[in-house]
Coordinates of C-alpha atoms in Angstrom, one line a residue:
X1 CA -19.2 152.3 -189.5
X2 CA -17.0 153.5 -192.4
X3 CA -13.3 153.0 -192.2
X4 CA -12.5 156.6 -191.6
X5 CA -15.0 156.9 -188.7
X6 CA -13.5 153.8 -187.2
X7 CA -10.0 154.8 -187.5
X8 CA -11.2 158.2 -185.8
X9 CA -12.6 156.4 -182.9
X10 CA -10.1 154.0 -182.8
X11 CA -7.4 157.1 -182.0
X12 CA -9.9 158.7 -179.9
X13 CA -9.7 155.5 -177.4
X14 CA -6.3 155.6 -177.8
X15 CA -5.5 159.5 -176.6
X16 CA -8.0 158.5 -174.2
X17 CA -5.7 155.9 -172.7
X18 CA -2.6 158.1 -172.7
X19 CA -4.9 160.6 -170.9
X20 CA -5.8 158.2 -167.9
X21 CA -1.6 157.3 -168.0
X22 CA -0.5 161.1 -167.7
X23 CA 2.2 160.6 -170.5
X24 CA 1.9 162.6 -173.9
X25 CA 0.2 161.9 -177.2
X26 CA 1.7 162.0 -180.3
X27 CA -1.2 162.2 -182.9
X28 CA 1.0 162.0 -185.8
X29 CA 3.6 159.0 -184.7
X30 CA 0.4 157.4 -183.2
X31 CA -2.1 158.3 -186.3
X32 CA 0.6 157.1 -188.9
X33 CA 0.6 153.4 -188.0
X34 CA -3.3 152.6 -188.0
X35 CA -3.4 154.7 -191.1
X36 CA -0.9 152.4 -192.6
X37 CA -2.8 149.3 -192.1
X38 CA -5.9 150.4 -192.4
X39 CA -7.3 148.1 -194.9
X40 CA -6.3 145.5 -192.7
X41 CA -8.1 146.9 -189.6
X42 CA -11.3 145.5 -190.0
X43 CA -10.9 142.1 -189.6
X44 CA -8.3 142.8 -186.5
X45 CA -8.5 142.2 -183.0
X46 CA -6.9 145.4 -181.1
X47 CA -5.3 145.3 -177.7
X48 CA -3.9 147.5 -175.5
X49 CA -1.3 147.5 -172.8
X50 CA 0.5 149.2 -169.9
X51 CA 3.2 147.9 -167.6
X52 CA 5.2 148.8 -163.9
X53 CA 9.0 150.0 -164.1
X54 CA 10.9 152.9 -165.8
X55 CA 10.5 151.4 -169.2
X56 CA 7.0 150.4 -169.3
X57 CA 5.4 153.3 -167.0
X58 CA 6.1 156.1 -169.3
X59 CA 3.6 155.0 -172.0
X60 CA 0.7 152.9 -173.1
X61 CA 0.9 150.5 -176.2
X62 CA -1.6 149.6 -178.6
X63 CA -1.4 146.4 -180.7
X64 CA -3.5 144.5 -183.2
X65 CA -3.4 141.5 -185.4
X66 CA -3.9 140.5 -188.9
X67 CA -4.4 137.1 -190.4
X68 CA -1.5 135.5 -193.3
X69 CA -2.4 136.3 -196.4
X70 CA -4.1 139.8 -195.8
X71 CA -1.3 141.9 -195.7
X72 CA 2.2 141.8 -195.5
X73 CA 3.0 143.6 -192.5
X74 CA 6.6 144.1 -193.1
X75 CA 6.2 145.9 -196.9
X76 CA 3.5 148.1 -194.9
X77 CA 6.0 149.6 -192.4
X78 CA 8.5 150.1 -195.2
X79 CA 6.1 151.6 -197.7
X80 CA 4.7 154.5 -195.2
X81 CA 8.2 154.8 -193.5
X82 CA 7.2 153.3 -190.2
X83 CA 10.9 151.7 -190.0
X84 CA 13.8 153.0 -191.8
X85 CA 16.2 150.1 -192.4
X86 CA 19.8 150.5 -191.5
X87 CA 22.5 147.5 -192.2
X88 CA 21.3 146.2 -188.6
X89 CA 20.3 142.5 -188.8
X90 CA 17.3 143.5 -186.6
X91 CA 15.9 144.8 -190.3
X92 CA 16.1 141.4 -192.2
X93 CA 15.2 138.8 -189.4
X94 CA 11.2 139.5 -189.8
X95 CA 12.0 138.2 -193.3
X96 CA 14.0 135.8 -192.8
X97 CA 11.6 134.1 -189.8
X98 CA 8.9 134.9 -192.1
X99 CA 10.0 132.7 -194.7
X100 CA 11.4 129.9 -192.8
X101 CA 8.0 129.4 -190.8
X102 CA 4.8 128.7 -191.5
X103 CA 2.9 131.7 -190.2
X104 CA -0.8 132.0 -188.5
X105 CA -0.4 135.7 -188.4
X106 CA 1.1 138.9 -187.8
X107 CA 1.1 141.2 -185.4
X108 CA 2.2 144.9 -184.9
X109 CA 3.3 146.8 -181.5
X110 CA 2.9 150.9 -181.3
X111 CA 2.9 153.3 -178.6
X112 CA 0.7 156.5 -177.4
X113 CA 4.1 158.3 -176.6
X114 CA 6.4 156.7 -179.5
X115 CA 4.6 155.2 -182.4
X116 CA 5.5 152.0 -184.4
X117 CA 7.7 149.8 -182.2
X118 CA 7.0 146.1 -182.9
X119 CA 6.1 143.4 -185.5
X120 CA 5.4 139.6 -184.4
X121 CA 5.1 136.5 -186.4
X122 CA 2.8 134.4 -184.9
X123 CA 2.8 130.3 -186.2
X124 CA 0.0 127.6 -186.4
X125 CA -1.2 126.5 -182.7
X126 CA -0.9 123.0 -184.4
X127 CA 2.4 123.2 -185.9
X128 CA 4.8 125.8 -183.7
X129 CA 8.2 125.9 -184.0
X130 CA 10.7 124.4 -182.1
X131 CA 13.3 127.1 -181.0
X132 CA 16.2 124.8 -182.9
X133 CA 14.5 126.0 -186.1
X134 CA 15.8 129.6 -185.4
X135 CA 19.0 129.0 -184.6
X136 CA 20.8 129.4 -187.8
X137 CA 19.3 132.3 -189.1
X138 CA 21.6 134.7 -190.4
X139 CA 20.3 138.3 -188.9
X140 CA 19.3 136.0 -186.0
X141 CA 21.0 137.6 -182.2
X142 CA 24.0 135.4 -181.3
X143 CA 22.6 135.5 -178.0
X144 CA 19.8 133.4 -178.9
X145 CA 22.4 130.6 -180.2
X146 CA 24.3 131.3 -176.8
X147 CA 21.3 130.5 -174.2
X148 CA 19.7 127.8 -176.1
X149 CA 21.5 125.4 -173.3
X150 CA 19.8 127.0 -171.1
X151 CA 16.2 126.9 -172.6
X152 CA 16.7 123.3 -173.4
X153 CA 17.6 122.7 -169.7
X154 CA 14.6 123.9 -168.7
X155 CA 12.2 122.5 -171.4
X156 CA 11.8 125.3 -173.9
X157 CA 13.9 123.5 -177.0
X158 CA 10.7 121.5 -178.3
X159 CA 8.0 122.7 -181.3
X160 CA 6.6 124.8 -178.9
X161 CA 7.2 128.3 -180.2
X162 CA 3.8 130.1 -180.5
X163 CA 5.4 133.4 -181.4
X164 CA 8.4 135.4 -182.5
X165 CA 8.7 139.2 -181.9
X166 CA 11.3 141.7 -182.9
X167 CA 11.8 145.6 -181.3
X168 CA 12.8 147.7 -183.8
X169 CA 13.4 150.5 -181.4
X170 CA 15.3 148.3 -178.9
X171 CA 16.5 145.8 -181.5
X172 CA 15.7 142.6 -179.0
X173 CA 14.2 139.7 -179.8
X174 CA 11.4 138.0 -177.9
X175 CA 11.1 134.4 -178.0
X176 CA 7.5 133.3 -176.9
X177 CA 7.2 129.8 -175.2
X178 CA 4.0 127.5 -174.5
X179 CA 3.9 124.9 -171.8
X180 CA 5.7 127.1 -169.4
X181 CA 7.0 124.6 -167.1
X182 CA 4.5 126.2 -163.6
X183 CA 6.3 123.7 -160.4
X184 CA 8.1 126.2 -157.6
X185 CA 11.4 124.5 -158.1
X186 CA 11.6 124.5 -162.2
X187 CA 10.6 128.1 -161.3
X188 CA 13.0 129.0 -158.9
X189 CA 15.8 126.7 -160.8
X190 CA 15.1 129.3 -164.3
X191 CA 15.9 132.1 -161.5
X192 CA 18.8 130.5 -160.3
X193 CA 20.0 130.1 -164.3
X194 CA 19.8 133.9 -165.0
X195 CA 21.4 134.7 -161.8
X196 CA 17.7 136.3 -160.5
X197 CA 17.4 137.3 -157.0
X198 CA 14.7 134.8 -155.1
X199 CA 11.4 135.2 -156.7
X200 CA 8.8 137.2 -155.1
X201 CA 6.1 135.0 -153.0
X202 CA 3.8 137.3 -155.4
X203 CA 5.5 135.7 -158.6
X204 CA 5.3 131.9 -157.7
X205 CA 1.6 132.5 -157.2
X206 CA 1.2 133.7 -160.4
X207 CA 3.6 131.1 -162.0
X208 CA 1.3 128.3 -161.3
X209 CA -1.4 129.8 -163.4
X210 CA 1.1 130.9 -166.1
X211 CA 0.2 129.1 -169.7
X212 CA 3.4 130.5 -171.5
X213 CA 6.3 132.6 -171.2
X214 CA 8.8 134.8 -173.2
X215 CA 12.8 135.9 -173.2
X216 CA 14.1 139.1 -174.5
X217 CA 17.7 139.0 -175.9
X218 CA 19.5 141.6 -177.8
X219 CA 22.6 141.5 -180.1
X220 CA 24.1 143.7 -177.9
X221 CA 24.6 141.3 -174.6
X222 CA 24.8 137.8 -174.4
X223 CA 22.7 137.6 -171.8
X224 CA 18.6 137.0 -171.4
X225 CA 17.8 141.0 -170.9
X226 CA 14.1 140.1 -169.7
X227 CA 12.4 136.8 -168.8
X228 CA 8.5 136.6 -168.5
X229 CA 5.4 134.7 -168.4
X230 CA 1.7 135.8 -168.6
X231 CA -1.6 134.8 -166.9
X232 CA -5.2 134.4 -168.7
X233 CA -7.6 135.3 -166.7
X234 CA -11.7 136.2 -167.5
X235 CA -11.6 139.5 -165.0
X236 CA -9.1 141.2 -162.9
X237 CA -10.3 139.4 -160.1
X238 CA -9.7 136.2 -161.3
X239 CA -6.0 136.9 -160.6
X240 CA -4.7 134.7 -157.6
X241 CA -3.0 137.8 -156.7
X242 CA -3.5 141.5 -156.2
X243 CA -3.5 143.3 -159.3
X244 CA -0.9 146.5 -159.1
X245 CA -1.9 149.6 -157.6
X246 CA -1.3 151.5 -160.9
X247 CA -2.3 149.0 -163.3
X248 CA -5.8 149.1 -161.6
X249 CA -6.0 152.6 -161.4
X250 CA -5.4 152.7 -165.2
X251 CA -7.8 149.8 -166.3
X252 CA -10.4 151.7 -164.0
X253 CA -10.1 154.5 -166.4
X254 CA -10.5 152.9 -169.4
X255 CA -14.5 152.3 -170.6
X256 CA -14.0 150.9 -173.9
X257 CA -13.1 147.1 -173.5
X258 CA -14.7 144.2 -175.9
X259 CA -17.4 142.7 -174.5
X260 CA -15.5 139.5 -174.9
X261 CA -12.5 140.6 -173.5
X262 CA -9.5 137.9 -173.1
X263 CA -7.5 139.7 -169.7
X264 CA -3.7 138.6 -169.9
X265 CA -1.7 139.5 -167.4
X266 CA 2.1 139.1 -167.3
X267 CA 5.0 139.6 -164.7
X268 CA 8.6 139.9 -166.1
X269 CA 11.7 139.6 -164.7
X270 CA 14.7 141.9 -165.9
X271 CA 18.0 141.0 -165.9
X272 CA 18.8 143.7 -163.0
X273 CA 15.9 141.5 -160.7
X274 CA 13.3 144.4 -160.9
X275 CA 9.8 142.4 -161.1
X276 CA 7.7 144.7 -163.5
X277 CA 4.1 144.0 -163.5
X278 CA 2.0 144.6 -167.2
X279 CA -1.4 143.7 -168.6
X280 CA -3.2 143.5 -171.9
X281 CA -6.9 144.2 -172.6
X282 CA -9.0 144.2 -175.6
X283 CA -10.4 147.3 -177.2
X284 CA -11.7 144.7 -180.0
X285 CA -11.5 141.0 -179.9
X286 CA -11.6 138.5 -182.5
X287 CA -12.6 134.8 -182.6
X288 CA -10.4 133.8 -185.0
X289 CA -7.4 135.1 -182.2
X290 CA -5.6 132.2 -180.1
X291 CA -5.0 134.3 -177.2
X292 CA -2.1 133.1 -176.8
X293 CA 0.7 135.9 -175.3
X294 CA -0.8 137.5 -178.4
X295 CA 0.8 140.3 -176.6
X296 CA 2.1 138.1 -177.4
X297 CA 2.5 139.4 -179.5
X298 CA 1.2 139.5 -176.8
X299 CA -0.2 139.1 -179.6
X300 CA -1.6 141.0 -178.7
X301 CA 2.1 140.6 -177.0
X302 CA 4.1 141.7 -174.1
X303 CA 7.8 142.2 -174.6

């Protein structure tokens, strides 16, 4: 398959998927980003995701990953106008996380409604980053500064950083945490520290499976906006829950999943207590991937 007929398809599948959602395609916001990357494509796993809740339900995100060293993701986006840098910090911290860490790869975010939205650094699964490491960046949200008491409290302040994701639309951080500590009461003690309503019976089920979880900040608020964690699982009904009504529906109307699919399923927690309910699926997968929240990333991610 040539690179134009695959970039063709790969478009088709996803104005297929914003079919199946109901919510409007943009074939020029949508088209501009795989375009971009193209060259890059070929070797990249490709993922896409839906979520529950106001923010999520109006469109569906596609993702995909590229190993260090085959392009810089960043220069890409700037080159073929995917971001449009301002004197925002949110515009120099990819950099500046980029070339404190040592990368595994990179990863970029888009949507069937809105186009580009996302870029990730992903590091080594041997040698993460502890969130310390961050800290003192200078574009870096003083929110993340603000909460670190509260993500050492809870056992999120070792090298234990798979992933670091910026919104360029949102301008919020994500920080992406492995080892997410699974027991009810650490559980219900994190809701406690983001003054969270009780957690749902439905969460702490999927909690104990969880094998890593994220925080959205902004430099807007000091607070954690969104807190997260995601579930691997072979096949839907591998869940220890009931997948949601609309998330089923949707991944019931989607044929074109890889054959080795990694399922991740997440369940995030906003800062108004709304639980919102998303999952990734692969359109492609790739060995080399950890599948980490390659959302997550992601990563790919979920944020």
């Amino acid at each position: 398959m040539s690179m134009t007929s695959e970039l063709a398809d790969l478009c088709s599948a996803i104005e297929e998927s914003a079919r199946v959602l109901e919510v409007p395609y943009s074939h020029d916001k949508v088209r501009s980003v795989p375009t971009a990357y193209e060259d890059a494509l070929p070797n990249a796993p490709i993922a896409f995701r839906m979520g529950t809740g106001r923010r999520y339900s109006s469109d569906v995100d596609w993702g995909f990953s590229v190993p260090e060293g085959d392009v810089d993701p960043y220069t890409v986006a700037l080159a073929h106008g995917l971001v449009e840098p301002t004197d925002h910090p949110v515009f120099s911290l990819f950099l500046e996380v980029a070339e404190r860490c040592q990368v595994n790869f990179y990863g970029v975010d888009f949507g069937a409604v809105g186009g580009f939205k996302k870029m990730y650094v992903a590091f080594p699964p041997d040698d993460m980053e502890p969130l310390s490491a961050l800290l003192d960046l200078p574009s870096m949200p003083p929110s993340v500064a603000g909460n670190y008491d509260f993500f050492a409290r809870h056992g999120m302040d070792g090298k234990q950083m798979p992933m670091f994701g910026i919104d360029y639309r949102h301008r919020t951080v994500n920080l992406y945490f492995a080892g997410f500590p699974t027991e009810t009461d650490r559980v219900r003690s994190i809701f406690r520290g983001l003054q969270l309503p009780e957690p749902s019976d439905q969460l702490l089920k999927l909690s104990k499976r969880a094998i890593a979880a994220y925080a959205t900040l902004s430099w807007d608020s000091p607070k954690i906006e969104r807190f997260a964690f995601s579930v691997v699982a072979g096949d839907p009904s591998d869940l220890p829950v009931p997948m949601d009504p609309e998330i089923e529906k949707f991944l019931a109307g989607i044929p074109r999943r890889a054959d080795d699919d990694k399922f991740l399923y997440y369940v995030a927690v906003s800062s108004t207590g709304e639980e919102i309910y998303k999952f990734q699926s692969y359109y492609r997968f790739k060995s080399w991937l950890n599948p980490m929240p390659a959302s997550a990333s992601g990563e790919n991610r979920a944020g």
